[in-house]
mmCIF file of C-alpha atoms in Angstrom:
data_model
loop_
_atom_site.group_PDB
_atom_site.id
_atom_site.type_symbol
_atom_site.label_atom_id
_atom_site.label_comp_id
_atom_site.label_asym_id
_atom_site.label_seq_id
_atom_site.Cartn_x
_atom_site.Cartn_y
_atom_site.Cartn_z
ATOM 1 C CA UNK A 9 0.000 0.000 0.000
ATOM 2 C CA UNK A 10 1.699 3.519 -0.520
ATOM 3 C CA UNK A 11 2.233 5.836 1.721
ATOM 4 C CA UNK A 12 0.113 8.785 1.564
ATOM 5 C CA UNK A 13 1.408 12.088 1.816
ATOM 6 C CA UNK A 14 0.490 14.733 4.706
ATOM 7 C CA UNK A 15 -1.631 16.268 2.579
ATOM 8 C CA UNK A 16 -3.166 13.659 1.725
ATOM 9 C CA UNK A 17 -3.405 12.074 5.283
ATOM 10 C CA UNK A 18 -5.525 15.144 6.200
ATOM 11 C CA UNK A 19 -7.486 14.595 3.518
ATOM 12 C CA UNK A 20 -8.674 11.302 4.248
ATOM 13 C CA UNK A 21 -9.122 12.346 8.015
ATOM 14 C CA UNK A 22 -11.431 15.111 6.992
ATOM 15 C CA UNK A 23 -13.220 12.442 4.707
ATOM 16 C CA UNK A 24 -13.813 10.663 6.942
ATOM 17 C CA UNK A 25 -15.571 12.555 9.688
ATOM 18 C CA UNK A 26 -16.929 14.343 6.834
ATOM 19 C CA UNK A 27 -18.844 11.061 5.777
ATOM 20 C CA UNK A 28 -19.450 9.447 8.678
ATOM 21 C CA UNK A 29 -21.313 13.186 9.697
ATOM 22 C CA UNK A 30 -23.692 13.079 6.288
ATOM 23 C CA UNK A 31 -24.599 9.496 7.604
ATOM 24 C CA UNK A 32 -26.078 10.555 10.778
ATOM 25 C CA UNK A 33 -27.857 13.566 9.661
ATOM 26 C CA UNK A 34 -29.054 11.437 7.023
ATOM 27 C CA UNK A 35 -30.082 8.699 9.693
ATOM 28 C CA UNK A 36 -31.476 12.006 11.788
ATOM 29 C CA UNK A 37 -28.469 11.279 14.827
ATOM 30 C CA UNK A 38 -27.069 14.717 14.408
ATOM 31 C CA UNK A 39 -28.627 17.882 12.887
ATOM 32 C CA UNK A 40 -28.116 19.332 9.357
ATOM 33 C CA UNK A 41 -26.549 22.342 10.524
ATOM 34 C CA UNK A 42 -23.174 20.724 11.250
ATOM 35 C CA UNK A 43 -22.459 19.873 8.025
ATOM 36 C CA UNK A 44 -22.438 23.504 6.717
ATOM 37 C CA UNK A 45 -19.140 23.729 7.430
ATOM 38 C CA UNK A 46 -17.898 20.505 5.611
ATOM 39 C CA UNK A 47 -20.086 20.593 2.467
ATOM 40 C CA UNK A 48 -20.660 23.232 -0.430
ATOM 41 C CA UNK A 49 -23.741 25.181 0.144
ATOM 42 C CA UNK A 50 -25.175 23.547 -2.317
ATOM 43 C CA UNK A 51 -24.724 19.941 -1.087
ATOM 44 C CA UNK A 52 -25.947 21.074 2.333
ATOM 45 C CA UNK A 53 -29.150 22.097 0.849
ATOM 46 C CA UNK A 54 -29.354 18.593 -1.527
ATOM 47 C CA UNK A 55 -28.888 16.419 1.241
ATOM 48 C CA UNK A 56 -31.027 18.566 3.302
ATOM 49 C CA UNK A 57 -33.709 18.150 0.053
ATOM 50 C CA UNK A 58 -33.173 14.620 0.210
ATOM 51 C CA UNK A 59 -33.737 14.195 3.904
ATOM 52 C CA UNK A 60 -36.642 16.169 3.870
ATOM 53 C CA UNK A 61 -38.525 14.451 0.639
ATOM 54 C CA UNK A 62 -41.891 12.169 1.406
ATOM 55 C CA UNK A 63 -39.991 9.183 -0.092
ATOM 56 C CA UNK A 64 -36.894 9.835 2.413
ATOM 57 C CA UNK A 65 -38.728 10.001 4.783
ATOM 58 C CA UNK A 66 -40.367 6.544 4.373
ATOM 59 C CA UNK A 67 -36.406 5.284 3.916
ATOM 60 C CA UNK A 68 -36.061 6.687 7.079
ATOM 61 C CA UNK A 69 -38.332 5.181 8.957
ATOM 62 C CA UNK A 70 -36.662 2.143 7.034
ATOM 63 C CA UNK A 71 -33.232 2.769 8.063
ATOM 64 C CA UNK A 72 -34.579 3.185 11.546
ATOM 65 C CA UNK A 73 -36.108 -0.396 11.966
ATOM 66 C CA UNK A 74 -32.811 -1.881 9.861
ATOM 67 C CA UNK A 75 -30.211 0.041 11.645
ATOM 68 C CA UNK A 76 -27.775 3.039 11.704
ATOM 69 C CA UNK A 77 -25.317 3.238 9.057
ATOM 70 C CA UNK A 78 -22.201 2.833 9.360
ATOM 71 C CA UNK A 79 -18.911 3.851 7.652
ATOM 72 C CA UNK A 80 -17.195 0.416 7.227
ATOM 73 C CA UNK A 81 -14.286 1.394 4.388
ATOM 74 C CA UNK A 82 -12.958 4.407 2.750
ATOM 75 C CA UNK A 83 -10.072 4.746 0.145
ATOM 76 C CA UNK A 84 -8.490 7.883 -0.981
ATOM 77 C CA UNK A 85 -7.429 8.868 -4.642
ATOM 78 C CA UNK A 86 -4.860 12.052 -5.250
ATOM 79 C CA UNK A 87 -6.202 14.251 -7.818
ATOM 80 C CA UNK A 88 -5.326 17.134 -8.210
ATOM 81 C CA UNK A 89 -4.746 18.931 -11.402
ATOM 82 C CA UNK A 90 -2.388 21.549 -10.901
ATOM 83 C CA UNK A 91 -0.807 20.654 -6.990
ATOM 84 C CA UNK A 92 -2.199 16.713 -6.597
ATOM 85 C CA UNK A 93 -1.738 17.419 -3.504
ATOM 86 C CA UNK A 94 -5.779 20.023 -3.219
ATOM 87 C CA UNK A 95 -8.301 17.037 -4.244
ATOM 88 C CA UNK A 96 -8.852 13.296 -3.918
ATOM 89 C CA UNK A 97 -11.458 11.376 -4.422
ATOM 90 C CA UNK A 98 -12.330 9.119 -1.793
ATOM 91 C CA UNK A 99 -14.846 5.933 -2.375
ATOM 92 C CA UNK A 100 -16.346 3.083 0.187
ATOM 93 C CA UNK A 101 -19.003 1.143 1.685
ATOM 94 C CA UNK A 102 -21.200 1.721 4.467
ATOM 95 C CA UNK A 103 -23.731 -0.589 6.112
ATOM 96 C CA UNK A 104 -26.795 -0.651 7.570
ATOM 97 C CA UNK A 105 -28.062 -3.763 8.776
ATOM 98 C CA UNK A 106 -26.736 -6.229 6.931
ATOM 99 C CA UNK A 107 -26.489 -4.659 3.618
ATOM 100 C CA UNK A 108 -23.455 -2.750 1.931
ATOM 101 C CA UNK A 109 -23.955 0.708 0.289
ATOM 102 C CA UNK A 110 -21.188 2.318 -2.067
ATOM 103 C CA UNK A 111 -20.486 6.446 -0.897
ATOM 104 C CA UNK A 112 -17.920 8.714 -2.585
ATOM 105 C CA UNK A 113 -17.304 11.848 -2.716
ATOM 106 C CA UNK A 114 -14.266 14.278 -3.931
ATOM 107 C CA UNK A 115 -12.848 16.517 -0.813
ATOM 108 C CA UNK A 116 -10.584 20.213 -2.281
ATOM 109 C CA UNK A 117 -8.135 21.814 -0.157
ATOM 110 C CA UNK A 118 -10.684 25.440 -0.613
ATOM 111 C CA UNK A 119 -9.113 28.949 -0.072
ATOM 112 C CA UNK A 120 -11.128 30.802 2.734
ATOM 113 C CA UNK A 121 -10.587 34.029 4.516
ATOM 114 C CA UNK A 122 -8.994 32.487 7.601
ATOM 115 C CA UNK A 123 -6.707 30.017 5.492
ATOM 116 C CA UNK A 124 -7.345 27.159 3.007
ATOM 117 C CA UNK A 125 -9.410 24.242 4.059
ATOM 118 C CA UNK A 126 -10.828 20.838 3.466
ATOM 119 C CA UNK A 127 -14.465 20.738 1.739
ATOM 120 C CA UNK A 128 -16.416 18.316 0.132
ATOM 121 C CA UNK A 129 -17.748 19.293 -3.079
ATOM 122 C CA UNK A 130 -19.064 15.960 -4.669
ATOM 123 C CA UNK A 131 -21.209 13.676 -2.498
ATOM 124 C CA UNK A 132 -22.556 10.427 -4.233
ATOM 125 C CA UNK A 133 -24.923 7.783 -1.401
ATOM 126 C CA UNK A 134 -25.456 4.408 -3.474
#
């Protein structure tokens, strides 16, 4: 297995809290408003869309009676175009109950006014 760089380490730390965060909002554990500062706005509100939709809500009450998901594996991807060293994409499974689900999403190293930090700004829940 190679050895990732710092960058890269941080990455896939952020990742995955990051995920493991959209998973319990999604399973209503922990409220939407703490992933506004992991996500894009716009994922915040698409998840929150999601969550929120009649037919979530009957996967919800779903989830509930099969179980909390949980993150169960998570690998990380450089790729970066310019510095590989501001994106990956990371990909996994997660279970709930006892079925696996594929998640991925691609984290970027954004510029803020405080410094640069890590964001997700792709989010795919199979």
């Amino acid at each position: 297995m190679p050895v990732l760089s710092a960058p890269m380490r941080q990455a896939a730390i952020f990742a995955d809290a990051a995920l493991r965060r959209v998973l319990e909002v999604i399973d209503r554990r922990r409220p939407a408003s703490q992933l506004r500062p992991l996500l894009v706005a716009g994922l915040v509100d698409a998840v929150l869309s999601v969550s929120g939709s009649p037919t979530s809500a009957r996967c919800v009450q779903a989830a509930a009676h099969e179980g909390v998901a949980v993150l169960r594996r998570m690998r990380l991807q450089p790729v970066g175009h310019r510095d590989h060293e501001t994106a990956a994409e990371i990909f996994g499974c997660y279970s709930r109950g006892d079925r696996m689900h594929a998640i991925a999403c691609r984290v970027e190293k954004l510029h803020a006014g405080n410094g640069a930090r890590w964001q997700v700004v792709a989010l795919h829940i199979g």
